[in-house]
PDB file of C-alpha atoms in Angstrom:
ATOM      1  CA  MET A  29     -13.582   9.404  20.943  1.00  0.00           C
ATOM      2  CA  ARG A  30     -12.540   8.808  17.438  1.00  0.00           C
ATOM      3  CA  ILE A  31     -10.072   6.495  15.910  1.00  0.00           C
ATOM      4  CA  TYR A  32      -7.215   8.048  14.047  1.00  0.00           C
ATOM      5  CA  GLU A  33      -4.247   6.750  12.220  1.00  0.00           C
ATOM      6  CA  THR A  34      -0.991   8.556  11.982  1.00  0.00           C
ATOM      7  CA  THR A  35       2.031   7.582   9.993  1.00  0.00           C
ATOM      8  CA  PHE A  36       5.335   9.319  10.166  1.00  0.00           C
ATOM      9  CA  ILE A  37       8.830   8.987   8.848  1.00  0.00           C
ATOM     10  CA  VAL A  38      12.021   9.528  10.768  1.00  0.00           C
ATOM     11  CA  ASN A  39      15.599   9.576   9.652  1.00  0.00           C
ATOM     12  CA  PRO A  40      16.799   5.978   9.744  1.00  0.00           C
ATOM     13  CA  GLN A  41      20.430   6.799  10.044  1.00  0.00           C
ATOM     14  CA  THR A  42      20.231   7.939  13.588  1.00  0.00           C
ATOM     15  CA  ASP A  43      20.736   5.332  16.232  1.00  0.00           C
ATOM     16  CA  ASP A  44      18.064   3.038  17.562  1.00  0.00           C
ATOM     17  CA  ALA A  45      17.711   4.879  20.782  1.00  0.00           C
ATOM     18  CA  SER A  46      16.836   8.165  19.227  1.00  0.00           C
ATOM     19  CA  ILE A  47      14.395   6.547  16.855  1.00  0.00           C
ATOM     20  CA  ASP A  48      12.668   4.882  19.738  1.00  0.00           C
ATOM     21  CA  ARG A  49      12.605   8.179  21.466  1.00  0.00           C
ATOM     22  CA  ASP A  50      10.999   9.851  18.502  1.00  0.00           C
ATOM     23  CA  VAL A  51       8.371   7.192  18.236  1.00  0.00           C
ATOM     24  CA  SER A  52       7.586   7.093  21.900  1.00  0.00           C
ATOM     25  CA  SER A  53       7.375  10.830  22.100  1.00  0.00           C
ATOM     26  CA  VAL A  54       4.467  10.665  19.737  1.00  0.00           C
ATOM     27  CA  SER A  55       2.752   7.856  21.578  1.00  0.00           C
ATOM     28  CA  ASN A  56       3.351   9.523  24.895  1.00  0.00           C
ATOM     29  CA  LEU A  57       1.832  12.667  23.588  1.00  0.00           C
ATOM     30  CA  ILE A  58      -1.279  10.743  22.712  1.00  0.00           C
ATOM     31  CA  THR A  59      -1.608   8.854  25.935  1.00  0.00           C
ATOM     32  CA  ALA A  60      -0.842  11.892  28.023  1.00  0.00           C
ATOM     33  CA  ASP A  61      -3.850  13.551  26.552  1.00  0.00           C
ATOM     34  CA  GLY A  62      -6.152  10.730  27.425  1.00  0.00           C
ATOM     35  CA  GLY A  63      -5.821   8.815  24.229  1.00  0.00           C
ATOM     36  CA  LYS A  64      -5.359   5.140  23.848  1.00  0.00           C
ATOM     37  CA  ILE A  65      -3.069   3.503  21.397  1.00  0.00           C
ATOM     38  CA  VAL A  66      -4.788   0.677  19.653  1.00  0.00           C
ATOM     39  CA  TYR A  67      -2.092  -0.502  17.361  1.00  0.00           C
ATOM     40  CA  GLU A  68       1.485   0.258  16.601  1.00  0.00           C
ATOM     41  CA  ASN A  69       3.182  -0.823  13.470  1.00  0.00           C
ATOM     42  CA  ARG A  70       6.822  -0.182  12.957  1.00  0.00           C
ATOM     43  CA  MET A  71       7.253  -0.623   9.300  1.00  0.00           C
ATOM     44  CA  GLY A  72      10.948  -0.177   9.551  1.00  0.00           C
ATOM     45  CA  THR A  73      13.363   1.292   7.139  1.00  0.00           C
ATOM     46  CA  ARG A  74      12.102   1.584   3.624  1.00  0.00           C
ATOM     47  CA  ARG A  75      13.302   3.174   0.512  1.00  0.00           C
ATOM     48  CA  LEU A  76      11.535   6.394  -0.264  1.00  0.00           C
ATOM     49  CA  ALA A  77       9.877   6.862  -3.587  1.00  0.00           C
ATOM     50  CA  TYR A  78      11.602  10.206  -3.908  1.00  0.00           C
ATOM     51  CA  PRO A  79      14.311  11.822  -1.840  1.00  0.00           C
ATOM     52  CA  ILE A  80      13.183  13.869   1.092  1.00  0.00           C
ATOM     53  CA  GLU A  81      15.664  16.286   2.537  1.00  0.00           C
ATOM     54  CA  LYS A  82      18.331  14.531   0.506  1.00  0.00           C
ATOM     55  CA  LEU A  83      17.635  11.226   2.200  1.00  0.00           C
ATOM     56  CA  THR A  84      16.631   8.166   0.265  1.00  0.00           C
ATOM     57  CA  GLN A  85      15.410   5.995   3.109  1.00  0.00           C
ATOM     58  CA  GLY A  86      13.144   6.504   6.020  1.00  0.00           C
ATOM     59  CA  TYR A  87      11.968   4.725   9.091  1.00  0.00           C
ATOM     60  CA  TYR A  88       8.200   4.361   8.980  1.00  0.00           C
ATOM     61  CA  THR A  89       5.913   3.982  11.917  1.00  0.00           C
ATOM     62  CA  THR A  90       2.168   3.842  12.085  1.00  0.00           C
ATOM     63  CA  LEU A  91       0.050   4.384  15.125  1.00  0.00           C
ATOM     64  CA  VAL A  92      -3.633   3.749  15.328  1.00  0.00           C
ATOM     65  CA  PHE A  93      -5.115   5.384  18.336  1.00  0.00           C
ATOM     66  CA  GLU A  94      -8.327   6.448  19.875  1.00  0.00           C
ATOM     67  CA  SER A  95      -8.633   9.920  21.228  1.00  0.00           C
ATOM     68  CA  GLU A  96     -10.587  13.109  21.391  1.00  0.00           C
ATOM     69  CA  SER A  97     -10.273  15.354  18.444  1.00  0.00           C
ATOM     70  CA  ASP A  98      -8.351  18.027  20.271  1.00  0.00           C
ATOM     71  CA  ILE A  99      -5.244  15.899  20.046  1.00  0.00           C
ATOM     72  CA  LEU A 100      -4.849  16.783  16.424  1.00  0.00           C
ATOM     73  CA  PRO A 101      -3.464  20.304  16.665  1.00  0.00           C
ATOM     74  CA  LYS A 102      -1.081  19.135  19.350  1.00  0.00           C
ATOM     75  CA  LEU A 103       0.058  16.261  17.238  1.00  0.00           C
ATOM     76  CA  GLU A 104       0.623  18.463  14.244  1.00  0.00           C
ATOM     77  CA  ARG A 105       2.584  20.885  16.308  1.00  0.00           C
ATOM     78  CA  HIS A 106       4.705  18.124  17.687  1.00  0.00           C
ATOM     79  CA  TYR A 107       5.543  16.933  14.231  1.00  0.00           C
ATOM     80  CA  LYS A 108       6.420  20.336  12.966  1.00  0.00           C
ATOM     81  CA  LEU A 109       8.703  21.400  15.749  1.00  0.00           C
ATOM     82  CA  GLY A 110      12.290  20.524  15.162  1.00  0.00           C
ATOM     83  CA  GLY A 111      13.452  18.564  12.170  1.00  0.00           C
ATOM     84  CA  THR A 112      12.967  15.054  13.412  1.00  0.00           C
ATOM     85  CA  TYR A 113       9.936  14.071  11.400  1.00  0.00           C
ATOM     86  CA  MET A 114      10.470  14.048   7.699  1.00  0.00           C
ATOM     87  CA  ARG A 115       6.892  13.378   6.806  1.00  0.00           C
ATOM     88  CA  HIS A 116       3.697  12.748   8.624  1.00  0.00           C
ATOM     89  CA  LEU A 117       0.148  11.934   7.780  1.00  0.00           C
ATOM     90  CA  THR A 118      -2.778  11.788  10.123  1.00  0.00           C
ATOM     91  CA  ILE A 119      -6.155  10.603   9.036  1.00  0.00           C
ATOM     92  CA  ARG A 120      -9.287   9.174  10.457  1.00  0.00           C
ATOM     93  CA  PHE A 121      -8.957   5.475  10.559  1.00  0.00           C
ATOM     94  CA  GLU A 122     -11.126   3.990   7.916  1.00  0.00           C
ATOM     95  CA  GLY A 123     -10.304   0.359   8.125  1.00  0.00           C
ATOM     96  CA  ASP A 124     -11.600  -2.297  10.368  1.00  0.00           C
ATOM     97  CA  VAL A 125     -10.140  -2.144  13.837  1.00  0.00           C
ATOM     98  CA  SER A 126     -10.711  -5.795  14.440  1.00  0.00           C
ATOM     99  CA  LYS A 127      -8.555  -6.633  11.488  1.00  0.00           C
ATOM    100  CA  LEU A 128      -5.471  -4.873  12.665  1.00  0.00           C
ATOM    101  CA  GLY A 129      -2.496  -7.108  12.980  1.00  0.00           C
ATOM    102  CA  THR A 130      -4.068  -9.951  11.127  1.00  0.00           C
ATOM    103  CA  PRO A 131      -3.210 -11.039   7.621  1.00  0.00           C
ATOM    104  CA  GLN A 132      -6.215  -9.129   6.405  1.00  0.00           C
ATOM    105  CA  GLU A 133      -4.956  -5.982   7.985  1.00  0.00           C
ATOM    106  CA  PHE A 134      -4.549  -4.241   4.744  1.00  0.00           C
ATOM    107  CA  GLY A 135      -7.979  -4.230   3.300  1.00  0.00           C
ATOM    108  CA  GLY A 136      -5.995  -4.724   0.251  1.00  0.00           C
ATOM    109  CA  PRO A 137      -5.977  -7.830  -1.540  1.00  0.00           C
ATOM    110  CA  PHE A 138      -3.050  -8.934  -2.959  1.00  0.00           C
ATOM    111  CA  GLU A 139       0.147  -9.884  -1.849  1.00  0.00           C
ATOM    112  CA  ASP A 140       2.668 -11.561  -0.067  1.00  0.00           C
ATOM    113  CA  SER A 141       4.190  -9.953   2.923  1.00  0.00           C
ATOM    114  CA  ARG A 142       6.431  -7.063   2.438  1.00  0.00           C
ATOM    115  CA  ASP A 143       8.697  -8.448   5.047  1.00  0.00           C
ATOM    116  CA  HIS A 144      10.173  -5.331   6.435  1.00  0.00           C
ATOM    117  CA  ARG A 145      13.106  -6.259   8.469  1.00  0.00           C
ATOM    118  CA  SER A 146      13.947  -4.595  11.662  1.00  0.00           C
ATOM    119  CA  ARG A 147      16.427  -1.846  11.383  1.00  0.00           C
ATOM    120  CA  ASP A 148      19.852  -3.197  10.953  1.00  0.00           C
ATOM    121  CA  GLY A 149      21.212  -0.725   8.524  1.00  0.00           C
ATOM    122  CA  ARG A 150      19.868  -2.494   5.511  1.00  0.00           C
ATOM    123  CA  PRO A 151      17.045  -1.243   3.380  1.00  0.00           C
ATOM    124  CA  GLY A 152      13.695  -2.620   4.367  1.00  0.00           C
ATOM    125  CA  ASP A 153      13.068  -4.077   0.971  1.00  0.00           C
ATOM    126  CA  ARG A 154      15.039  -7.064  -0.004  1.00  0.00           C
ATOM    127  CA  ARG A 155      14.482  -6.618  -3.659  1.00  0.00           C
ATOM    128  CA  PRO A 156      16.130  -3.656  -5.263  1.00  0.00           C
ATOM    129  CA  HIS A 157      13.359  -3.003  -7.684  1.00  0.00           C
ATOM    130  CA  ASP A 158      10.751  -2.511  -5.025  1.00  0.00           C
ATOM    131  CA  ASN A 159       9.158   0.851  -4.669  1.00  0.00           C
ATOM    132  CA  ARG A 160       9.534   1.435  -8.294  1.00  0.00           C
ATOM    133  CA  PRO A 161       6.128   2.200  -9.694  1.00  0.00           C
ATOM    134  CA  GLY A 162       4.789   0.324 -12.610  1.00  0.00           C
ATOM    135  CA  ASP A 163       7.004  -2.612 -12.029  1.00  0.00           C
ATOM    136  CA  GLY A 164       3.999  -4.779 -11.835  1.00  0.00           C
ATOM    137  CA  ARG A 165       5.437  -7.743 -13.586  1.00  0.00           C
ATOM    138  CA  ARG A 166       7.663  -8.495 -10.681  1.00  0.00           C
ATOM    139  CA  THR A 167       4.798  -8.839  -8.349  1.00  0.00           C
ATOM    140  CA  GLU A 168       3.678 -12.030  -9.912  1.00  0.00           C
ATOM    141  CA  ASP A 169       6.645 -14.240  -9.602  1.00  0.00           C
ATOM    142  CA  LYS A 170       6.847 -14.779  -5.945  1.00  0.00           C
ATOM    143  CA  PRO A 171       5.965 -18.135  -4.590  1.00  0.00           C
ATOM    144  CA  ALA A 172       8.347 -17.687  -1.695  1.00  0.00           C
ATOM    145  CA  PRO A 173       6.584 -14.962   0.200  1.00  0.00           C
ATOM    146  CA  ALA A 174       3.604 -17.162   0.693  1.00  0.00           C
ATOM    147  CA  ALA A 175       5.728 -19.086   3.111  1.00  0.00           C
ATOM    148  CA  GLU A 176       6.867 -16.166   5.150  1.00  0.00           C
ATOM    149  CA  PRO A 177       3.858 -14.121   6.009  1.00  0.00           C
ATOM    150  CA  ALA A 178       4.306 -14.667   9.660  1.00  0.00           C
ATOM    151  CA  LYS A 179       7.647 -13.037   9.714  1.00  0.00           C
ATOM    152  CA  ALA A 180       6.638  -9.464   9.660  1.00  0.00           C
ATOM    153  CA  GLU A 181       6.262  -8.172  13.145  1.00  0.00           C
ATOM    154  CA  ALA A 182       2.893  -6.679  12.786  1.00  0.00           C
ATOM    155  CA  ALA A 183       2.268  -5.968   9.174  1.00  0.00           C
ATOM    156  CA  ALA A 184       1.571  -9.253   7.530  1.00  0.00           C
ATOM    157  CA  ALA A 185      -0.340  -9.214   4.313  1.00  0.00           C
ATOM    158  CA  PRO A 186      -3.036 -11.648   3.288  1.00  0.00           C
ATOM    159  CA  GLU A 187      -1.370 -14.844   2.399  1.00  0.00           C
ATOM    160  CA  ALA A 188      -4.580 -16.600   1.698  1.00  0.00           C
ATOM    161  CA  LYS A 189      -5.138 -14.457  -1.303  1.00  0.00           C
ATOM    162  CA  SER A 190      -1.648 -14.437  -2.590  1.00  0.00           C
ATOM    163  CA  THR A 191      -2.124 -17.340  -4.910  1.00  0.00           C
ATOM    164  CA  PRO A 192      -5.330 -16.473  -6.631  1.00  0.00           C
ATOM    165  CA  ALA A 193      -4.485 -12.826  -6.610  1.00  0.00           C
ATOM    166  CA  PRO A 194      -1.628 -12.855  -9.073  1.00  0.00           C
ATOM    167  CA  ALA A 195      -3.579 -14.950 -11.488  1.00  0.00           C
ATOM    168  CA  GLU A 196      -6.515 -12.655 -11.371  1.00  0.00           C
ATOM    169  CA  THR A 197      -4.794  -9.375 -11.358  1.00  0.00           C
ATOM    170  CA  ALA A 198      -2.481 -10.523 -14.028  1.00  0.00           C
ATOM    171  CA  GLU A 199      -5.463 -10.765 -16.239  1.00  0.00           C
ATOM    172  CA  THR A 200      -7.229  -7.666 -15.171  1.00  0.00           C
ATOM    173  CA  LYS A 201      -4.230  -5.507 -15.402  1.00  0.00           C
ATOM    174  CA  PRO A 202      -4.488  -3.832 -18.717  1.00  0.00           C
ATOM    175  CA  VAL A 203      -1.306  -1.948 -18.368  1.00  0.00           C
ATOM    176  CA  PRO A 204       1.092  -1.984 -21.221  1.00  0.00           C
ATOM    177  CA  THR A 205       2.739  -4.467 -23.176  1.00  0.00           C
ATOM    178  CA  GLU A 206       5.343  -6.301 -21.268  1.00  0.00           C
ATOM    179  CA  ASP A 207       3.186  -6.794 -18.248  1.00  0.00           C
ATOM    180  CA  VAL A 208       0.316  -8.164 -20.197  1.00  0.00           C
ATOM    181  CA  LYS A 209       2.507 -10.437 -22.202  1.00  0.00           C
ATOM    182  CA  LYS A 210       3.778 -12.115 -19.185  1.00  0.00           C
ATOM    183  CA  ALA A 211       0.360 -12.561 -17.794  1.00  0.00           C
ATOM    184  CA  ASP A 212      -1.195 -14.042 -20.829  1.00  0.00           C
ATOM    185  CA  ASP A 213      -0.552 -17.597 -19.999  1.00  0.00           C
ATOM    186  CA  THR A 214      -2.540 -17.604 -16.823  1.00  0.00           C
ATOM    187  CA  ALA A 215      -6.007 -18.926 -16.494  1.00  0.00           C
ATOM    188  CA  PRO A 216      -8.760 -17.033 -18.225  1.00  0.00           C
ATOM    189  CA  ILE A 217     -10.858 -14.556 -16.370  1.00  0.00           C
ATOM    190  CA  GLU A 218     -13.587 -16.131 -14.371  1.00  0.00           C
ATOM    191  CA  THR A 219     -16.177 -13.718 -15.538  1.00  0.00           C
ATOM    192  CA  THR A 220     -16.276 -15.331 -18.905  1.00  0.00           C
ATOM    193  CA  ALA A 221     -17.868 -18.337 -17.406  1.00  0.00           C
ATOM    194  CA  PRO A 222     -18.598 -20.861 -20.058  1.00  0.00           C
ATOM    195  CA  ASP A 223     -22.039 -21.524 -18.801  1.00  0.00           C
ATOM    196  CA  SER A 224     -23.657 -20.727 -22.043  1.00  0.00           C
ATOM    197  CA  ASN A 225     -21.251 -22.796 -24.020  1.00  0.00           C
ATOM    198  CA  GLU A 226     -22.471 -26.053 -22.784  1.00  0.00           C
ATOM    199  CA  ASP A 227     -24.958 -27.094 -25.340  1.00  0.00           C
ATOM    200  CA  ASP A 228     -26.551 -30.249 -24.236  1.00  0.00           C
ATOM    201  CA  GLU A 229     -28.574 -30.366 -27.279  1.00  0.00           C
ATOM    202  CA  LEU A 230     -25.669 -31.174 -29.464  1.00  0.00           C
TER     203      LEU A 230
ATOM    204  CA  MET B   5      -8.503   2.612 -29.301  1.00  0.00           C
ATOM    205  CA  VAL B   6      -9.597   0.842 -26.198  1.00  0.00           C
ATOM    206  CA  LYS B   7     -13.302   0.399 -26.028  1.00  0.00           C
ATOM    207  CA  MET B   8     -15.025   0.024 -22.744  1.00  0.00           C
ATOM    208  CA  ARG B   9     -14.592  -3.641 -22.014  1.00  0.00           C
ATOM    209  CA  ARG B  10     -17.764  -4.750 -20.417  1.00  0.00           C
ATOM    210  CA  ARG B  11     -16.256  -8.029 -19.460  1.00  0.00           C
ATOM    211  CA  LYS B  12     -13.793  -6.461 -17.126  1.00  0.00           C
ATOM    212  CA  PHE B  13     -14.707  -6.658 -13.531  1.00  0.00           C
ATOM    213  CA  CYS B  14     -13.793  -4.510 -10.613  1.00  0.00           C
ATOM    214  CA  TYR B  15     -10.996  -6.168  -8.734  1.00  0.00           C
ATOM    215  CA  PHE B  16     -12.194  -4.849  -5.438  1.00  0.00           C
ATOM    216  CA  CYS B  17     -15.793  -5.757  -5.905  1.00  0.00           C
ATOM    217  CA  GLU B  18     -14.778  -9.183  -6.993  1.00  0.00           C
ATOM    218  CA  ASN B  19     -12.734  -9.766  -3.874  1.00  0.00           C
ATOM    219  CA  LYS B  20     -15.105  -7.931  -1.630  1.00  0.00           C
ATOM    220  CA  ILE B  21     -12.499  -5.516  -0.459  1.00  0.00           C
ATOM    221  CA  SER B  22     -13.918  -2.523   1.251  1.00  0.00           C
ATOM    222  CA  TYR B  23     -10.870  -0.743   2.513  1.00  0.00           C
ATOM    223  CA  ILE B  24      -7.968   0.141   0.320  1.00  0.00           C
ATOM    224  CA  ASP B  25      -4.989   0.909   2.456  1.00  0.00           C
ATOM    225  CA  TYR B  26      -2.640   3.597   1.286  1.00  0.00           C
ATOM    226  CA  LYS B  27       0.187   1.831   3.021  1.00  0.00           C
ATOM    227  CA  ASP B  28      -0.121  -1.257   0.932  1.00  0.00           C
ATOM    228  CA  GLU B  29       2.014   0.145  -1.793  1.00  0.00           C
ATOM    229  CA  ARG B  30       2.781  -3.139  -3.441  1.00  0.00           C
ATOM    230  CA  SER B  31      -0.838  -3.703  -4.176  1.00  0.00           C
ATOM    231  CA  LEU B  32      -1.503  -0.189  -5.221  1.00  0.00           C
ATOM    232  CA  ARG B  33       1.270  -0.400  -7.714  1.00  0.00           C
ATOM    233  CA  ARG B  34      -0.849  -2.589  -9.940  1.00  0.00           C
ATOM    234  CA  PHE B  35      -3.102   0.314 -10.675  1.00  0.00           C
ATOM    235  CA  VAL B  36      -0.388   2.647 -11.698  1.00  0.00           C
ATOM    236  CA  ASN B  37       1.487   2.610 -14.978  1.00  0.00           C
ATOM    237  CA  GLU B  38       5.172   2.759 -15.687  1.00  0.00           C
ATOM    238  CA  ARG B  39       5.315   6.481 -15.408  1.00  0.00           C
ATOM    239  CA  GLY B  40       3.636   6.302 -12.048  1.00  0.00           C
ATOM    240  CA  LYS B  41       0.334   7.609 -13.358  1.00  0.00           C
ATOM    241  CA  ILE B  42      -2.935   6.231 -12.128  1.00  0.00           C
ATOM    242  CA  ILE B  43      -4.628   3.923 -14.580  1.00  0.00           C
ATOM    243  CA  PRO B  44      -8.014   5.161 -15.762  1.00  0.00           C
ATOM    244  CA  ARG B  45     -11.092   3.309 -14.801  1.00  0.00           C
ATOM    245  CA  ARG B  46     -12.004   2.333 -18.321  1.00  0.00           C
ATOM    246  CA  THR B  47      -8.750   0.455 -18.536  1.00  0.00           C
ATOM    247  CA  SER B  48      -8.529  -0.996 -15.089  1.00  0.00           C
ATOM    248  CA  GLY B  49     -12.131  -2.071 -14.992  1.00  0.00           C
ATOM    249  CA  ASN B  50     -12.808  -0.786 -11.534  1.00  0.00           C
ATOM    250  CA  CYS B  51     -16.159   0.434 -10.450  1.00  0.00           C
ATOM    251  CA  ALA B  52     -16.547   4.109  -9.745  1.00  0.00           C
ATOM    252  CA  LYS B  53     -16.653   3.779  -6.005  1.00  0.00           C
ATOM    253  CA  HIS B  54     -13.493   1.764  -5.761  1.00  0.00           C
ATOM    254  CA  GLN B  55     -11.708   3.834  -8.308  1.00  0.00           C
ATOM    255  CA  ARG B  56     -12.290   6.894  -6.202  1.00  0.00           C
ATOM    256  CA  ALA B  57     -11.062   5.161  -3.084  1.00  0.00           C
ATOM    257  CA  LEU B  58      -8.104   3.797  -4.957  1.00  0.00           C
ATOM    258  CA  THR B  59      -7.154   7.198  -6.287  1.00  0.00           C
ATOM    259  CA  ASN B  60      -7.325   8.604  -2.823  1.00  0.00           C
ATOM    260  CA  SER B  61      -5.107   5.904  -1.461  1.00  0.00           C
ATOM    261  CA  ILE B  62      -2.569   6.330  -4.196  1.00  0.00           C
ATOM    262  CA  LYS B  63      -2.408  10.024  -3.605  1.00  0.00           C
ATOM    263  CA  ARG B  64      -1.880   9.490   0.083  1.00  0.00           C
ATOM    264  CA  ALA B  65       0.824   6.969  -0.630  1.00  0.00           C
ATOM    265  CA  ARG B  66       2.523   9.530  -2.783  1.00  0.00           C
ATOM    266  CA  MET B  67       2.399  12.099  -0.046  1.00  0.00           C
ATOM    267  CA  ILE B  68       4.043   9.761   2.357  1.00  0.00           C
ATOM    268  CA  ALA B  69       6.689   8.744  -0.187  1.00  0.00           C
ATOM    269  CA  LEU B  70       5.570   5.175  -0.510  1.00  0.00           C
ATOM    270  CA  MET B  71       4.831   5.797  -4.145  1.00  0.00           C
ATOM    271  CA  ALA B  72       6.314   8.216  -6.587  1.00  0.00           C
ATOM    272  CA  PHE B  73       4.515  11.100  -8.146  1.00  0.00           C
ATOM    273  CA  GLU B  74       6.169  10.379 -11.413  1.00  0.00           C
ATOM    274  CA  SER B  75       8.954   8.159 -12.476  1.00  0.00           C
ATOM    275  CA  GLU B  76      11.015   7.430 -15.495  1.00  0.00           C
ATOM    276  CA  SER B  77       9.624   4.848 -17.800  1.00  0.00           C
ATOM    277  CA  PHE B  78      11.829   1.997 -18.690  1.00  0.00           C
ATOM    278  CA  ARG B  79      12.729   3.041 -22.162  1.00  0.00           C
TER     279      ARG B  79
END
């Protein structure tokens, strides 16, 4: 039995019932074959980085499950039949199962919660500039999200690291110009520890 | 010309992060420039192992439309 992770995107404009049906059809397929679903994460409606089939938003769902490997061809076939699934990705789960659903769920460092709201017709991201690559400077000015990590249904991000993270990454991020300028006033990198500067002999 | 900055440390090693999730697009975005291109290791300061994992994650994120393959710069 191996642990897999599958993420798929469905059209968010259909009604709730059909979305639930799409999601449960996948999970039913897994359980019917003797698999066990370890974790389900409905990431909700998010803006896509590029339009897929003319749509600009998608409803994301992630399932982490444990199953025999013969589920994979069946899963792939299920995704491909019909036009319901815009995108899908199935991989072996590489993270830490015990960390699922906790603030450290994303091995990733960094941020504040993404706070994906439940589907109510609005885009999942509150801020319009989200999902735009390279917009790193915006990621540093959020004190607020530290207060709302618990909101996300399952996908909270590490709040403990949200404060030191911006300060550090602001420094380490070499990326152009405007980003660096903004980050310059933060504390110096810790690696340049002034241990050698303390001359007692003076 | 950017010389190899020896001072720079690997963000992931520093924070003892072993798993870089492709779904965590907000975090991954730090390692990508304005055009959406992945930042080279000599600039980002990552160690080889984490840079490889990071690249993999970014590519997966692109496949699943959480990140763009390329985007307009802000000029």
